[in-house]
XYZ file of C-alpha atoms in Angstrom:
601
model
C -18.079 97.322 -85.593
C -17.059 93.994 -86.822
C -14.403 93.060 -89.154
C -14.996 90.806 -92.078
C -11.753 89.854 -93.777
C -13.473 86.956 -94.997
C -14.799 89.310 -97.984
C -11.296 88.753 -99.755
C -11.615 84.800 -99.497
C -15.145 84.900 -100.702
C -14.218 86.636 -103.889
C -11.777 83.943 -104.559
C -13.863 81.042 -104.349
C -14.434 78.529 -107.109
C -16.160 79.140 -110.368
C -19.369 77.493 -108.975
C -19.626 80.112 -106.653
C -18.830 82.949 -109.240
C -21.666 81.571 -111.245
C -23.699 82.951 -108.707
C -22.122 86.250 -108.846
C -22.778 87.326 -112.395
C -20.898 90.437 -112.895
C -22.495 93.808 -112.879
C -23.544 95.103 -116.154
C -23.060 91.888 -118.112
C -25.484 90.190 -120.532
C -26.306 86.451 -120.773
C -28.213 84.379 -123.181
C -30.408 81.588 -122.047
C -31.081 78.064 -123.228
C -33.484 75.370 -122.783
C -33.102 71.788 -121.147
C -33.820 68.237 -121.864
C -35.192 66.249 -118.795
C -38.596 65.529 -120.301
C -41.248 64.030 -117.888
C -44.922 64.490 -118.990
C -46.388 65.096 -122.388
C -50.088 66.361 -123.393
C -51.592 66.942 -126.833
C -53.381 70.141 -126.843
C -55.342 70.344 -130.045
C -52.623 70.563 -132.651
C -49.734 71.244 -130.381
C -47.768 68.997 -128.003
C -46.667 70.238 -124.465
C -43.960 68.662 -122.458
C -42.580 69.340 -119.183
C -39.197 68.846 -117.801
C -37.631 69.376 -114.344
C -37.166 73.185 -115.093
C -40.174 74.119 -116.988
C -42.425 73.450 -119.877
C -42.306 73.847 -123.604
C -44.696 73.609 -126.703
C -44.150 72.293 -130.052
C -46.058 72.570 -133.248
C -45.470 69.299 -135.125
C -46.282 71.061 -138.457
C -43.113 73.127 -138.220
C -41.109 72.348 -135.120
C -41.870 75.778 -133.761
C -40.920 75.874 -130.120
C -42.087 78.102 -127.179
C -40.559 77.964 -123.848
C -41.943 78.469 -120.249
C -39.792 78.492 -117.102
C -39.624 80.184 -113.638
C -37.848 82.911 -115.494
C -40.950 83.742 -117.465
C -43.781 83.142 -115.309
C -43.873 79.634 -113.740
C -43.639 79.575 -110.074
C -41.066 76.994 -109.518
C -38.765 74.399 -110.860
C -39.740 70.473 -110.252
C -42.598 69.739 -112.078
C -44.161 66.484 -110.694
C -47.217 66.188 -113.064
C -49.326 68.172 -115.548
C -52.938 67.740 -116.999
C -55.033 69.429 -119.488
C -58.751 70.447 -119.424
C -60.176 71.133 -123.070
C -63.340 72.821 -121.326
C -61.478 75.646 -119.652
C -58.400 75.473 -122.112
C -56.398 75.026 -118.960
C -53.173 73.281 -118.142
C -52.380 72.517 -114.525
C -48.655 71.970 -113.531
C -47.835 70.517 -110.107
C -44.566 71.112 -108.439
C -42.727 68.611 -106.202
C -43.413 71.076 -103.256
C -47.224 70.759 -103.735
C -47.582 73.946 -105.478
C -49.822 74.394 -108.283
C -49.851 76.635 -111.524
C -52.726 77.264 -113.372
C -52.094 77.961 -117.235
C -55.065 79.427 -119.046
C -54.366 79.108 -122.795
C -55.438 81.680 -125.414
C -56.894 80.754 -128.997
C -53.371 80.286 -130.013
C -52.726 77.928 -127.346
C -50.029 79.950 -125.609
C -50.619 80.666 -121.820
C -52.498 84.024 -121.550
C -52.622 83.817 -117.737
C -50.812 82.150 -115.081
C -52.367 81.878 -111.726
C -50.336 80.270 -109.073
C -52.291 78.385 -106.321
C -49.914 77.525 -103.353
C -52.705 76.281 -100.947
C -51.087 72.874 -100.596
C -47.511 74.010 -100.604
C -48.227 76.605 -97.987
C -50.309 74.215 -95.586
C -48.738 73.783 -92.236
C -50.945 70.726 -91.174
C -49.895 68.174 -94.085
C -46.763 66.070 -94.307
C -43.485 67.734 -95.264
C -43.642 65.565 -98.678
C -46.646 67.128 -100.585
C -45.581 65.692 -103.862
C -48.117 65.475 -106.174
C -47.789 62.325 -108.481
C -50.966 62.579 -110.825
C -53.451 65.422 -111.807
C -56.855 64.054 -113.311
C -59.851 65.764 -114.653
C -63.279 64.327 -114.214
C -66.715 65.971 -114.383
C -65.083 69.645 -114.497
C -63.180 68.563 -110.960
C -59.670 68.189 -110.669
C -58.265 65.095 -108.781
C -54.763 65.275 -107.160
C -52.808 61.941 -106.252
C -50.519 62.987 -103.540
C -48.455 61.647 -101.024
C -51.158 61.963 -98.276
C -54.107 61.042 -100.199
C -56.620 62.416 -102.903
C -57.715 66.040 -103.160
C -60.662 67.240 -105.063
C -60.435 70.572 -106.268
C -62.843 73.002 -108.302
C -60.052 74.945 -110.307
C -62.853 77.578 -111.796
C -63.655 78.529 -108.339
C -60.237 77.591 -106.907
C -61.514 75.874 -103.812
C -61.134 72.582 -102.242
C -64.152 70.319 -102.685
C -62.873 67.190 -100.877
C -60.018 65.455 -99.282
C -59.783 61.600 -99.099
C -56.832 60.909 -96.735
C -57.539 58.321 -94.295
C -59.197 55.907 -96.813
C -56.796 52.816 -96.260
C -58.125 49.683 -94.328
C -59.066 50.878 -90.761
C -58.830 54.418 -91.678
C -54.999 54.543 -92.434
C -53.576 57.334 -94.240
C -52.623 56.399 -97.733
C -50.002 57.529 -100.434
C -51.503 57.630 -103.914
C -49.585 57.326 -107.193
C -52.324 57.126 -109.693
C -56.219 57.028 -110.237
C -58.561 56.341 -112.968
C -62.302 56.344 -113.417
C -64.973 53.835 -114.902
C -68.390 55.267 -115.464
C -69.501 54.736 -111.790
C -66.272 54.140 -109.955
C -63.069 55.548 -108.895
C -59.960 53.529 -108.691
C -56.806 54.505 -106.852
C -53.235 52.812 -106.602
C -52.075 53.419 -103.149
C -49.586 52.423 -100.600
C -52.281 50.289 -99.034
C -53.213 48.555 -102.362
C -55.545 49.277 -104.961
C -58.787 50.819 -103.665
C -62.067 51.441 -105.175
C -65.346 53.748 -104.298
C -68.489 54.702 -105.984
C -68.611 58.072 -107.761
C -72.138 58.545 -106.604
C -72.836 61.814 -104.936
C -74.642 60.145 -102.102
C -71.487 58.179 -101.062
C -69.264 59.723 -98.446
C -65.700 59.040 -100.129
C -63.988 60.567 -97.109
C -65.073 57.628 -94.868
C -62.745 54.771 -95.293
C -65.575 52.092 -95.118
C -66.697 52.992 -98.422
C -63.519 52.203 -100.111
C -62.782 48.559 -100.862
C -59.844 46.713 -101.603
C -59.435 45.312 -105.118
C -57.196 42.085 -104.826
C -54.098 42.342 -106.950
C -51.277 39.876 -107.718
C -48.696 42.525 -106.621
C -48.726 46.245 -105.549
C -50.022 48.404 -108.373
C -48.219 51.629 -109.081
C -50.347 52.834 -112.128
C -53.882 52.185 -113.015
C -56.067 52.807 -116.170
C -59.725 51.946 -117.294
C -59.840 51.028 -120.865
C -62.152 49.033 -122.848
C -64.043 47.917 -119.998
C -60.961 46.646 -118.395
C -58.954 47.897 -115.236
C -55.364 47.845 -116.463
C -52.415 47.987 -113.997
C -48.837 48.343 -114.002
C -46.811 46.269 -111.314
C -43.148 47.406 -110.622
C -40.931 44.718 -111.730
C -43.776 42.344 -113.026
C -45.506 43.826 -116.029
C -48.829 44.984 -117.059
C -52.062 42.979 -116.081
C -55.869 43.467 -116.934
C -59.063 42.535 -115.201
C -62.708 42.452 -116.112
C -64.679 40.979 -113.110
C -62.389 38.052 -113.236
C -58.972 37.232 -112.044
C -56.202 39.387 -113.200
C -54.721 38.387 -116.575
C -51.120 39.004 -117.487
C -50.921 41.413 -120.790
C -47.196 41.801 -121.044
C -44.547 40.698 -118.649
C -41.757 43.074 -117.892
C -39.026 44.133 -115.256
C -39.767 47.922 -115.782
C -39.956 49.934 -112.738
C -42.293 52.462 -114.355
C -45.618 52.204 -116.126
C -47.524 55.220 -117.493
C -51.086 54.744 -119.142
C -52.292 56.954 -121.925
C -56.145 56.402 -121.764
C -57.015 57.933 -124.882
C -54.669 55.824 -127.102
C -54.566 52.477 -125.424
C -50.766 52.984 -124.720
C -48.533 51.954 -121.859
C -45.089 53.612 -121.557
C -42.464 51.400 -119.768
C -38.830 52.614 -119.264
C -37.578 51.342 -122.568
C -40.396 50.527 -124.723
C -44.048 51.520 -125.642
C -46.949 49.107 -125.624
C -50.113 49.412 -127.723
C -52.874 47.351 -126.033
C -55.255 46.046 -128.681
C -58.426 43.997 -128.050
C -56.610 40.540 -128.779
C -52.996 41.497 -128.773
C -50.362 43.748 -127.654
C -48.034 45.779 -130.062
C -44.480 46.419 -128.861
C -42.252 49.270 -129.844
C -38.615 49.595 -129.165
C -35.916 51.956 -130.190
C -32.124 52.369 -128.999
C -32.885 55.930 -128.191
C -35.279 54.920 -125.586
C -33.559 55.551 -122.408
C -35.673 56.574 -119.633
C -39.097 56.867 -121.044
C -41.661 58.605 -119.016
C -44.995 59.282 -120.794
C -46.102 58.682 -124.340
C -48.929 59.488 -126.910
C -49.937 58.740 -130.513
C -50.931 61.381 -132.962
C -52.108 59.851 -136.272
C -49.588 56.961 -136.876
C -46.501 58.404 -135.152
C -45.534 58.599 -131.258
C -44.398 61.517 -128.775
C -42.547 60.352 -125.894
C -41.066 62.093 -122.849
C -37.632 60.559 -121.824
C -35.987 62.022 -118.986
C -32.658 61.693 -120.458
C -33.087 62.250 -124.302
C -35.837 64.891 -124.128
C -38.992 64.918 -126.151
C -38.770 62.053 -128.747
C -40.649 61.464 -131.932
C -40.581 59.337 -135.144
C -43.020 61.953 -137.038
C -40.004 62.460 -139.706
C -39.262 58.795 -139.949
C -36.539 57.782 -137.117
C -36.890 58.521 -133.493
C -35.081 61.807 -132.679
C -35.258 64.437 -130.115
C -37.274 67.180 -130.673
C -36.309 68.926 -127.157
C -35.253 72.530 -127.187
C -31.884 72.054 -125.599
C -30.503 74.719 -127.617
C -33.430 77.077 -128.067
C -33.773 80.278 -126.391
C -36.467 80.667 -123.526
C -38.920 83.463 -123.539
C -40.868 85.654 -120.967
C -44.125 83.915 -122.141
C -46.698 83.703 -120.602
C -46.279 87.345 -119.193
C -47.223 87.982 -115.591
C -47.759 91.603 -115.950
C -51.527 91.256 -117.224
C -52.906 91.102 -113.749
C -51.122 92.000 -110.439
C -52.473 92.320 -106.900
C -51.874 95.739 -104.986
C -50.931 96.129 -101.109
C -54.663 96.432 -100.472
C -55.402 92.917 -102.245
C -56.981 94.698 -105.144
C -56.593 93.017 -108.679
C -55.573 95.272 -111.483
C -55.883 93.868 -114.838
C -54.867 95.449 -118.349
C -58.148 95.004 -120.636
C -57.622 93.679 -124.316
C -58.564 96.077 -127.071
C -61.689 94.165 -127.876
C -63.039 94.757 -124.574
C -62.300 98.409 -124.918
C -58.958 98.447 -123.378
C -58.182 100.358 -120.073
C -57.345 99.037 -116.635
C -59.884 96.916 -114.555
C -59.501 97.201 -110.792
C -61.415 94.480 -108.534
C -61.992 93.640 -105.221
C -62.046 89.746 -105.326
C -63.948 89.551 -102.084
C -66.774 91.804 -102.949
C -66.619 91.829 -106.654
C -66.576 95.563 -106.551
C -64.777 97.070 -109.624
C -63.925 100.136 -111.526
C -62.559 100.420 -115.238
C -60.015 103.157 -115.946
C -59.908 104.650 -119.086
C -58.662 107.703 -120.984
C -61.480 109.738 -119.753
C -60.392 112.586 -117.226
C -61.435 112.020 -113.726
C -61.880 108.203 -114.459
C -58.085 107.271 -115.159
C -56.703 109.861 -117.519
C -55.012 107.049 -119.361
C -52.680 108.385 -122.151
C -53.925 105.405 -124.335
C -56.639 102.801 -123.708
C -54.123 99.819 -124.919
C -52.012 99.170 -121.645
C -49.435 96.633 -122.518
C -47.940 95.979 -119.093
C -48.590 96.695 -115.138
C -46.432 96.379 -112.210
C -46.406 97.383 -108.600
C -43.336 99.402 -107.424
C -41.815 99.372 -103.974
C -43.910 102.043 -102.686
C -47.055 100.234 -103.730
C -47.802 102.482 -106.747
C -49.356 100.785 -109.846
C -47.329 101.541 -112.925
C -48.303 100.915 -116.478
C -46.704 100.949 -119.952
C -49.256 101.859 -122.759
C -49.115 102.581 -126.387
C -48.650 106.314 -125.721
C -46.902 106.690 -122.488
C -45.849 105.369 -119.094
C -47.447 106.365 -115.872
C -48.777 105.285 -112.327
C -51.540 105.296 -109.912
C -51.599 105.796 -106.150
C -54.065 102.982 -105.615
C -55.384 104.170 -102.038
C -59.346 104.702 -102.343
C -59.128 103.702 -105.911
C -62.572 102.105 -105.561
C -64.508 105.025 -103.832
C -65.495 106.380 -107.084
C -63.663 109.801 -106.572
C -61.838 111.249 -109.436
C -58.707 109.757 -110.249
C -56.125 110.295 -112.939
C -52.709 108.684 -113.757
C -49.584 110.660 -113.044
C -47.449 110.754 -115.915
C -43.694 111.427 -115.327
C -42.234 114.390 -117.537
C -38.697 113.681 -119.066
C -37.075 116.066 -121.595
C -39.986 118.462 -121.392
C -42.345 115.961 -122.494
C -44.552 113.383 -120.988
C -42.495 109.921 -120.536
C -42.660 107.828 -123.770
C -45.826 109.926 -125.057
C -44.782 109.292 -128.635
C -43.634 105.893 -128.357
C -45.247 102.362 -127.623
C -44.006 101.042 -124.390
C -44.706 97.143 -124.401
C -43.386 96.462 -120.918
C -42.110 97.834 -117.347
C -40.363 96.263 -114.590
C -39.563 97.573 -111.194
C -36.046 96.361 -109.392
C -35.678 96.418 -105.624
C -34.190 99.788 -105.485
C -37.223 101.107 -107.362
C -35.822 101.968 -110.411
C -37.940 101.482 -113.359
C -36.849 99.502 -116.409
C -39.051 100.330 -119.582
C -38.897 98.288 -122.832
C -40.143 99.742 -126.147
C -40.174 99.221 -129.600
C -36.969 101.161 -129.840
C -34.969 99.881 -126.955
C -34.490 99.129 -123.236
C -34.317 102.077 -120.773
C -33.579 102.416 -117.053
C -35.067 105.523 -115.020
C -35.103 106.617 -111.398
C -37.893 105.833 -109.184
C -39.963 108.684 -110.003
C -39.458 108.019 -113.923
C -38.012 111.725 -114.624
C -34.170 110.863 -115.140
C -32.623 108.531 -117.595
C -30.148 106.361 -116.285
C -29.295 103.637 -118.917
C -30.563 103.042 -122.603
C -29.891 99.815 -124.621
C -30.542 98.977 -128.291
C -29.453 96.200 -130.589
C -26.787 98.464 -131.920
C -25.057 99.082 -128.711
C -25.576 95.880 -126.679
C -26.221 92.301 -126.910
C -30.002 92.777 -127.262
C -30.920 90.744 -130.366
C -33.659 93.087 -131.194
C -34.367 96.629 -130.042
C -38.035 95.782 -129.906
C -38.599 94.664 -126.281
C -41.685 92.675 -125.784
C -41.557 91.555 -122.201
C -39.378 92.400 -118.997
C -38.920 90.324 -115.878
C -36.828 91.355 -112.866
C -35.544 88.617 -110.686
C -34.855 90.422 -107.429
C -32.913 87.516 -105.754
C -30.158 87.459 -108.554
C -30.347 90.963 -109.741
C -31.102 89.769 -113.340
C -33.481 91.581 -115.645
C -34.783 89.084 -118.253
C -35.382 90.837 -121.628
C -37.467 89.254 -124.134
C -37.397 90.314 -127.830
C -38.850 88.763 -130.981
C -35.308 87.374 -131.690
C -34.915 85.635 -128.425
C -33.994 86.363 -124.690
C -31.013 87.701 -122.812
C -30.758 88.810 -119.186
C -28.916 91.884 -117.920
C -27.147 91.890 -114.377
C -28.290 95.161 -112.668
C -26.615 96.719 -109.846
C -29.861 96.170 -107.871
C -31.039 93.065 -105.918
C -33.470 92.176 -103.205
C -32.262 93.575 -100.033
C -31.249 91.265 -96.795
C -32.422 91.749 -93.429
C -29.023 92.071 -92.023
C -25.404 92.310 -93.155
C -24.227 88.741 -92.320
C -23.949 87.464 -95.856
C -21.840 90.423 -97.655
C -20.085 89.291 -100.927
C -17.876 91.431 -102.911
C -17.292 90.488 -106.639
C -14.894 90.243 -108.259
C -12.337 90.333 -105.301
C -9.441 90.571 -106.293
C -9.987 93.005 -109.027
C -7.470 91.701 -111.723
C -5.576 93.959 -114.415
C -7.874 93.062 -117.204
C -11.204 93.755 -115.418
C -12.927 96.807 -116.996
C -16.491 95.852 -115.558
C -18.212 97.173 -112.414
C -17.492 96.041 -108.998
C -20.485 94.713 -106.978
C -21.357 94.266 -103.255
C -24.336 92.140 -102.818
C -26.164 90.922 -99.537
C -26.613 94.453 -98.262
C -29.567 95.976 -96.370
C -31.876 98.323 -98.170
C -30.228 101.791 -98.993
C -27.172 100.723 -97.014
C -24.129 103.455 -97.347
C -20.943 101.824 -98.736
C -17.745 103.588 -98.472
C -14.405 102.706 -100.079
C -11.256 104.183 -98.594
C -7.411 103.752 -98.793
C -5.718 102.266 -95.942
C -4.803 105.760 -94.711
C -8.606 106.283 -94.404
C -8.959 108.676 -97.228
C -12.499 108.373 -98.811
C -12.155 107.242 -102.431
C -15.858 106.726 -103.309
C -19.076 106.562 -101.508
C -22.464 105.247 -102.619
C -25.624 103.925 -101.457
C -27.009 100.428 -102.298
C -30.057 99.835 -104.717
C -31.954 97.312 -102.758
C -29.393 94.602 -101.468
C -26.506 95.605 -104.141
C -24.275 98.385 -104.436
C -21.818 99.055 -107.246
C -18.502 100.818 -108.114
C -17.007 101.271 -111.450
C -13.621 101.817 -109.690
C -13.036 105.250 -110.312
C -12.442 108.022 -107.714
C -14.235 111.064 -107.410
C -12.057 112.845 -110.229
C -12.959 110.110 -112.663
C -9.701 108.390 -112.591
C -9.153 104.571 -112.217
C -7.933 103.991 -108.758
C -4.327 102.737 -108.256
C -3.601 99.152 -107.426
C -3.613 98.336 -103.851
C -5.796 97.307 -100.774
C -8.931 99.257 -100.030
C -11.039 99.097 -97.128
C -15.009 98.812 -97.595
C -17.246 100.240 -94.784
C -20.971 99.292 -94.597
C -23.550 100.876 -92.538
C -27.145 99.955 -92.836
C -29.612 103.139 -93.205
C -30.881 102.796 -89.751
C -27.194 102.460 -88.580
C -28.264 99.544 -86.602
C -25.731 97.473 -88.265
C -21.915 97.919 -89.485
C -19.487 96.014 -91.353
C -16.259 96.468 -92.670
C -14.039 94.409 -95.293
C -11.102 94.695 -97.738
C -10.833 94.708 -101.387
C -7.723 94.115 -103.518
C -7.256 95.852 -106.812
C -4.395 94.872 -108.955
C -3.362 96.890 -111.774
């Protein structure tokens, strides 16, 4: 058995480390951020991305909705985004090369998020897979990347073509921007401005079919407007070309240029240009600090500034509309469709489609609809509000009149199947109450949100562990609309109509070994009345607390990767001050660890 007295030191590290160890049983509210990067107009709404996520604002009333990793997005570090009106789809690209497809509903809220990590997961590509620009053209998506151009079919979610070695002599190119004329594609690349025909008969993967367009400097951004090719040259300004030599439109030392094709706008780092046929209008303001992109709605501007946030002059003077102090939300929800361990897609169906649960084999398109009918689902209600998969692979649902689960084995065989409905308090779980959300923590316990509070149940849903309402907890409302458990941190994010909070559960994702154990707080000081946490554990580890004589004071098992202790002994009394030993044994007894804990009373 190895001794790890470093536990005492780990518990006394700086507050930066403490921030990672949110005390068990505590609540936190969450706020938004400002580093605006990209901006889109989607009908009557404005979408703006920042490094950490995406938010939407309604210019009519300044109502804001926020979307982040905590509520559905796959990552942080958004590098580009674009909107396709045909599919009502926003595509987000991340610095890792990962993609999120956000399908909007009629209210322009993300109704479904599909992660498409094909690029991020690719092993045969350069380490830098950043996507600099997303462009839609003829129902296809063009990605400008560090290693060329990728053409996608977002509807079928497949790669159409890759233009990688298109530089002179077949050199690999890095692409920062692309634009389209009626018959040509232009790309600003590391090998210069390149062009090729859009004709389907032209092999665009062959470098000889790409021609160099001579430029006075190296173009970093391009746009085709009013029959002209416009280009931004870092440190030199904006030029245009129409079958003639390049003509300077606006001289500038700006290092960045972003074109808005629909508005004839060019965004420089500290000003906005409007390119008219015979003149260029220049808009400057002291608030402009690090402009990234702009668009014009009616007679006013919206701009993304990486330091000031989302800026607009819609109410007169330019000011920030970034939701720096607004609560984030778990929207869009990620519990509408889940994939089980057999690769089957389980989706809750809306009421207008008859409700119930759809199960589909994505490969064969074989499908089954579970309903309230006995033998074909036995759902307590056709209105299913949330789906999740637990650590046993069972599919749990929260519905209008109850909570239950299915064992997915042979679910598409056509044999009779009925939901298993846990019994609590001599009645089926929440049979007379609307359940809006359900989430599973790594210890397999279930969190259920209803119109009347937040509940934690044992793995089988038959025993209540915790219950919270607005009257006895920091919940801003007892009506729970969405839940999302983050296994790595042990945080349960709880969304309500009045804002979002998070709760630090005593469970987390288990580790593969016992090499990174952390005890918090350590030492335990006299004013501490919370719960002690031990994290970094293997699943279902045994954790024992003894005094220095070896007398057992308390014993527990971890929930996933975290174990907890309320600092009371087996008689229910608070332990005395002193040094205690912590003995940890993995469930298969293959690993053991020991450490010390100081309690100061």
